PDB file of C-alpha atoms in Angstrom:
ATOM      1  CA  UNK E 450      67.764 155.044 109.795  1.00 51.00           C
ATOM      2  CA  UNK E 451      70.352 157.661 110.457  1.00 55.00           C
ATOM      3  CA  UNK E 452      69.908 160.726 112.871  1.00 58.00           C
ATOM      4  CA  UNK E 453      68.920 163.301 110.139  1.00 54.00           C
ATOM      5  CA  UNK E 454      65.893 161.198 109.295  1.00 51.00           C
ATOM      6  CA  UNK E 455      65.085 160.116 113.058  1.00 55.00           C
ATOM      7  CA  UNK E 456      65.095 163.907 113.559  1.00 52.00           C
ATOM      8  CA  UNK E 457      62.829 164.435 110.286  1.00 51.00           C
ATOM      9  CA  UNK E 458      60.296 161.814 111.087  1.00 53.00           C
ATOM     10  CA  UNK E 459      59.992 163.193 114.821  1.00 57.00           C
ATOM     11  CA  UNK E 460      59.580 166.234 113.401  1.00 57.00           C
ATOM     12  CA  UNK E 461      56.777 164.800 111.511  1.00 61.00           C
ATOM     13  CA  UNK E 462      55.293 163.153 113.877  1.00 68.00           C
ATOM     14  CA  UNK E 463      54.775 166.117 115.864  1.00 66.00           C
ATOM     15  CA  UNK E 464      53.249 168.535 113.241  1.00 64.00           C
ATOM     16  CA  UNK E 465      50.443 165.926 112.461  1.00 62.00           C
ATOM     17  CA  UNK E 466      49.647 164.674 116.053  1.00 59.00           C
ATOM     18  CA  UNK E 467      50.087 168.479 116.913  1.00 55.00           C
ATOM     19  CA  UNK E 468      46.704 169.084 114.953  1.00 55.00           C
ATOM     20  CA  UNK E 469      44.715 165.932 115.444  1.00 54.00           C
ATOM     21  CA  UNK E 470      45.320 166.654 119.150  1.00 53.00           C
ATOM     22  CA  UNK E 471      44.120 170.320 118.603  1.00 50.00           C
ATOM     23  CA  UNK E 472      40.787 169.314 116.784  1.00 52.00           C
ATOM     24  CA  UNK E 473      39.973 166.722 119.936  1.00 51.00           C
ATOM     25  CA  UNK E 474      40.877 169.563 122.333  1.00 44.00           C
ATOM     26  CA  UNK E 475      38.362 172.376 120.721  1.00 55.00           C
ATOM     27  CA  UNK E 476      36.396 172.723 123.446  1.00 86.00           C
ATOM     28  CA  UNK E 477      38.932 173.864 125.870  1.00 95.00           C
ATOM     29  CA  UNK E 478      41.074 176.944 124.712  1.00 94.00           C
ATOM     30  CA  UNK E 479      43.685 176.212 127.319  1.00 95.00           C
ATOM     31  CA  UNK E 480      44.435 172.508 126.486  1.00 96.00           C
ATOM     32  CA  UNK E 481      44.309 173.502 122.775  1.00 94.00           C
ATOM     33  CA  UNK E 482      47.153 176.506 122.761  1.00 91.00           C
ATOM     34  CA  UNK E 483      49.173 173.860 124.572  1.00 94.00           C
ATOM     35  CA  UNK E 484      48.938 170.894 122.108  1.00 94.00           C
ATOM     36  CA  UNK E 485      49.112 173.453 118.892  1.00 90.00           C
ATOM     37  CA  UNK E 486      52.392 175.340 120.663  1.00 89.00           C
ATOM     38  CA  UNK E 487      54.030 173.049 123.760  1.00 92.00           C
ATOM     39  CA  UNK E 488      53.096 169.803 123.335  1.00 93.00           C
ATOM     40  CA  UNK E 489      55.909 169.303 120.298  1.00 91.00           C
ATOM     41  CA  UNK E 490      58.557 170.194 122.977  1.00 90.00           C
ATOM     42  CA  UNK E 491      56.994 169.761 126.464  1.00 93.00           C
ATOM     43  CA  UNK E 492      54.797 166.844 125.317  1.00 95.00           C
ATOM     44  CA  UNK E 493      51.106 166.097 125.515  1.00 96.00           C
ATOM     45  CA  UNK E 494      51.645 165.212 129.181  1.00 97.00           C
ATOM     46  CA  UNK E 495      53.806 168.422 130.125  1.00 96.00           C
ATOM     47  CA  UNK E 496      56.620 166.322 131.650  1.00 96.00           C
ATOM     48  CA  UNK E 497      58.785 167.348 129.226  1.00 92.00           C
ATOM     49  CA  UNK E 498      58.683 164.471 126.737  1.00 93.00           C
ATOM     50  CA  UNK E 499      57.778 166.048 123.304  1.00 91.00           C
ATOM     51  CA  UNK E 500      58.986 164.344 120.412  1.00 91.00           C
ATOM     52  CA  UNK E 501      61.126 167.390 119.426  1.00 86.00           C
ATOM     53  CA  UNK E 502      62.655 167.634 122.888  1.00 83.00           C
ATOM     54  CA  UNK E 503      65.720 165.469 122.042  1.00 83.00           C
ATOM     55  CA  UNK E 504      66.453 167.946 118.773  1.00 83.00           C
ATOM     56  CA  UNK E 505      66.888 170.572 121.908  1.00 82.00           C
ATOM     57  CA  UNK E 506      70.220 171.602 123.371  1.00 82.00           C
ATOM     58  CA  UNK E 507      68.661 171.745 126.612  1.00 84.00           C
ATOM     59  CA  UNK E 508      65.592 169.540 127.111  1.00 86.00           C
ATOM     60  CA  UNK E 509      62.201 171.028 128.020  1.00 89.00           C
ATOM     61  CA  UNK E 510      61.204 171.045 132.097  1.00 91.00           C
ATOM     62  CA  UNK E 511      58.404 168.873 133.007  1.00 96.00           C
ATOM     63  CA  UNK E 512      55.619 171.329 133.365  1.00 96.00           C
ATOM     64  CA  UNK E 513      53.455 169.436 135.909  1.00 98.00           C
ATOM     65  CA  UNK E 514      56.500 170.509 138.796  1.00 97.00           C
ATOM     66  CA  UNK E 515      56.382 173.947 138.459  1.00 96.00           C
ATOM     67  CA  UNK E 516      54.358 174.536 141.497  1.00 97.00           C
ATOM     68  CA  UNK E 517      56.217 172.363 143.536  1.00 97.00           C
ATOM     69  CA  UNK E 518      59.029 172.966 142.565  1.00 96.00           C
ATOM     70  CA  UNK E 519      57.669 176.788 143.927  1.00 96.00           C
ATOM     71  CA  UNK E 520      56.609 175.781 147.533  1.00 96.00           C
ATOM     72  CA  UNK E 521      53.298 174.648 146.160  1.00 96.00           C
ATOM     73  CA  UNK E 522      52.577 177.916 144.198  1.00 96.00           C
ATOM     74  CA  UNK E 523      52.771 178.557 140.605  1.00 96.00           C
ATOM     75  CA  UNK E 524      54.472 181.342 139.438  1.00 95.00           C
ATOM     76  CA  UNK E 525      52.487 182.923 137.190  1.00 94.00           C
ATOM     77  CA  UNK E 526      54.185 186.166 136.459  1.00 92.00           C
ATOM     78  CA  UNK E 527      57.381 184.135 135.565  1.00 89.00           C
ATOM     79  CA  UNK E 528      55.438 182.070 133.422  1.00 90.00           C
ATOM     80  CA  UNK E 529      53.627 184.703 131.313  1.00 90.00           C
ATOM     81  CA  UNK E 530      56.784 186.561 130.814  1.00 87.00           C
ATOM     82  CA  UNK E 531      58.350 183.655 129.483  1.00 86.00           C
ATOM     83  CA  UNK E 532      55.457 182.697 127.164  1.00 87.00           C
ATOM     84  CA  UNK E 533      54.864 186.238 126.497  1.00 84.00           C
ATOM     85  CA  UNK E 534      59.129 187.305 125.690  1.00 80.00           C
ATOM     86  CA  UNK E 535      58.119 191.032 126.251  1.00 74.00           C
ATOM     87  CA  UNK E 536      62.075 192.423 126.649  1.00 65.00           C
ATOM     88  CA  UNK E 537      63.514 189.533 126.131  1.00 61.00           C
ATOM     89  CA  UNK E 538      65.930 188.968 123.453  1.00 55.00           C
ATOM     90  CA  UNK E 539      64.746 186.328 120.504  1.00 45.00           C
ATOM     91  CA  UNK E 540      67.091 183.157 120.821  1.00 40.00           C
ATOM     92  CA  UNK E 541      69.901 184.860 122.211  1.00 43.00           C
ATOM     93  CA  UNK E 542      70.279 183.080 125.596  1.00 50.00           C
ATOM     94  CA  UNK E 543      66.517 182.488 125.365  1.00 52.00           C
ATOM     95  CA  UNK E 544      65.382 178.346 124.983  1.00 60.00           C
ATOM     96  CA  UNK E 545      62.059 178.603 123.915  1.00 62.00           C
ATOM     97  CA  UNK E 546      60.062 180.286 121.196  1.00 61.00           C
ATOM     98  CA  UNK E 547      58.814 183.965 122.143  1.00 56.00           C
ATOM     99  CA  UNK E 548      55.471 182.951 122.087  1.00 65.00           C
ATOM    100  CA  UNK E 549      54.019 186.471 122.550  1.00 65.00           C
ATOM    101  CA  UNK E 550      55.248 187.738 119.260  1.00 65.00           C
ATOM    102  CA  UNK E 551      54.178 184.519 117.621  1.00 68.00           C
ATOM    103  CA  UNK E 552      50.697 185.101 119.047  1.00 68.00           C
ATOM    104  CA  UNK E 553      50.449 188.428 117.379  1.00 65.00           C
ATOM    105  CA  UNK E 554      51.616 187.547 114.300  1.00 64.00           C
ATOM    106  CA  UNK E 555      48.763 184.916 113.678  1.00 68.00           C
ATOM    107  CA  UNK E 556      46.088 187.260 115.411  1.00 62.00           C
ATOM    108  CA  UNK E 557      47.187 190.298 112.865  1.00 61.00           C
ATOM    109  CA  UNK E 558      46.824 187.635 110.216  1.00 63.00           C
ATOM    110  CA  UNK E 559      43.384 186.035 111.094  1.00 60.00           C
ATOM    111  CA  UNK E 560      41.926 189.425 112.276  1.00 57.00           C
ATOM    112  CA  UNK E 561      42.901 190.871 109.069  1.00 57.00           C
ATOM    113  CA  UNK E 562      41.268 188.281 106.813  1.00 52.00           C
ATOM    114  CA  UNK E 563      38.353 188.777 109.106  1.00 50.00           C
ATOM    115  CA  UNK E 564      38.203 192.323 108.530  1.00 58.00           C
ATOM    116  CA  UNK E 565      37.435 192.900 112.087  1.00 58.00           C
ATOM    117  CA  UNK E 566      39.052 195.324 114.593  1.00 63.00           C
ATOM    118  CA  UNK E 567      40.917 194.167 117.623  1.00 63.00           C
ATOM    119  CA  UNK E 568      43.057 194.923 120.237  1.00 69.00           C
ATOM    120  CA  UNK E 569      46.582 192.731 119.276  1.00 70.00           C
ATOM    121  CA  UNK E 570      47.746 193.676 123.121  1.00 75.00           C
ATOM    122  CA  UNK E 571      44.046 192.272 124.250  1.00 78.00           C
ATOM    123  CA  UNK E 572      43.846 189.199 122.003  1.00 77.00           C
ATOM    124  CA  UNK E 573      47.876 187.683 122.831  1.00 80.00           C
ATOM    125  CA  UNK E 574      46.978 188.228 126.788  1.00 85.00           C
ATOM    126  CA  UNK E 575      44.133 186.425 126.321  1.00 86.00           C
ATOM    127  CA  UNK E 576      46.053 183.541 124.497  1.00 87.00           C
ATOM    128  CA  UNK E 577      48.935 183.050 127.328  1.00 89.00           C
ATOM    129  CA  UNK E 578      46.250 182.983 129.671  1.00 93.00           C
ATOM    130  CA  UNK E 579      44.192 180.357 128.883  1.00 94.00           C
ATOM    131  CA  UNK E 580      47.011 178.504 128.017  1.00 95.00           C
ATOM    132  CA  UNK E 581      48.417 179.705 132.035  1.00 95.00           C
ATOM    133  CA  UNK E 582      45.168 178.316 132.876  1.00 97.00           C
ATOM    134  CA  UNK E 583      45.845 175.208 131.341  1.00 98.00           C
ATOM    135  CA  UNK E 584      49.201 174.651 132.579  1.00 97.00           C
ATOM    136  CA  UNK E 585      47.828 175.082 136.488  1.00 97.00           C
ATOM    137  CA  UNK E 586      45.368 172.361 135.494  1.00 97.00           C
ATOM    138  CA  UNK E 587      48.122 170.182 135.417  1.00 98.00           C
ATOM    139  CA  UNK E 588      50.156 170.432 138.367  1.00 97.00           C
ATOM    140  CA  UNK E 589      51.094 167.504 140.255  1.00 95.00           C
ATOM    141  CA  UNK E 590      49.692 167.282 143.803  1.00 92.00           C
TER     142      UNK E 590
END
């Protein structure tokens, strides 16, 4: 098998375990944003291990360290600015996906088909921040 299909087949891989891991997580909003939008790259763990982390230039950090790697403390206001990518430019020196925009995007679409009125500001907060939530769940001790 040569690298182009290795890369395909990961690539795969982590589409369809991507949604059978967001069906078994539908009760928790949190672990769900993660496994439908990190876990491809970070991995279902966090540490970092994603099947598409070795198509990366740089490979994903392990998600668990973040607090201690921060005297014990997340930093959430680093974190939501990266997931969010308010002012940040798209895939210029950026790594990861600007999440933010994504999020509003999909919610435009959804809310649209829905016919139903929302706040797009409200509704891509309230997706980095269960998935914030999430992420402080699981921080190593």
């Amino acid at each position: 098998m040569d690298t182009l299909q290795r890369k395909l087949l990961a690539l795969a891989i982590a589409c369809c375990g991507g949604a059978a891991m967001a069906q078994s997580a539908a009760l928790d909003p949190g672990k769900q944003e993660f496994s439908e939008n990190c876990a491809s790259c970070h991995g279902v763990d966090g540490k970092g291990n994603g099947p598409m982390g070795e198509l990366l230039r740089k490979s994903p950090p392990d998600l668990t360290l973040l607090a201690k790697q921060n005297k014990g403390v997340l930093p959430i206001n680093r974190l939501y600015a990266v997931v969010d990518g308010a002012g940040i430019p798209s895939h210029g020196s950026r790594d990861m996906p600007v999440w933010g925009r994504e999020y509003q995007i999909e919610g435009a679409q959804q809310m649209r088909e829905a016919r139903g009125r929302y706040d797009p500001a409200e509704l891509v907060r309230a997706r980095i921040l269960v998935l914030l939530e999430y992420i402080s769940r699981i921080q190593a001790p």
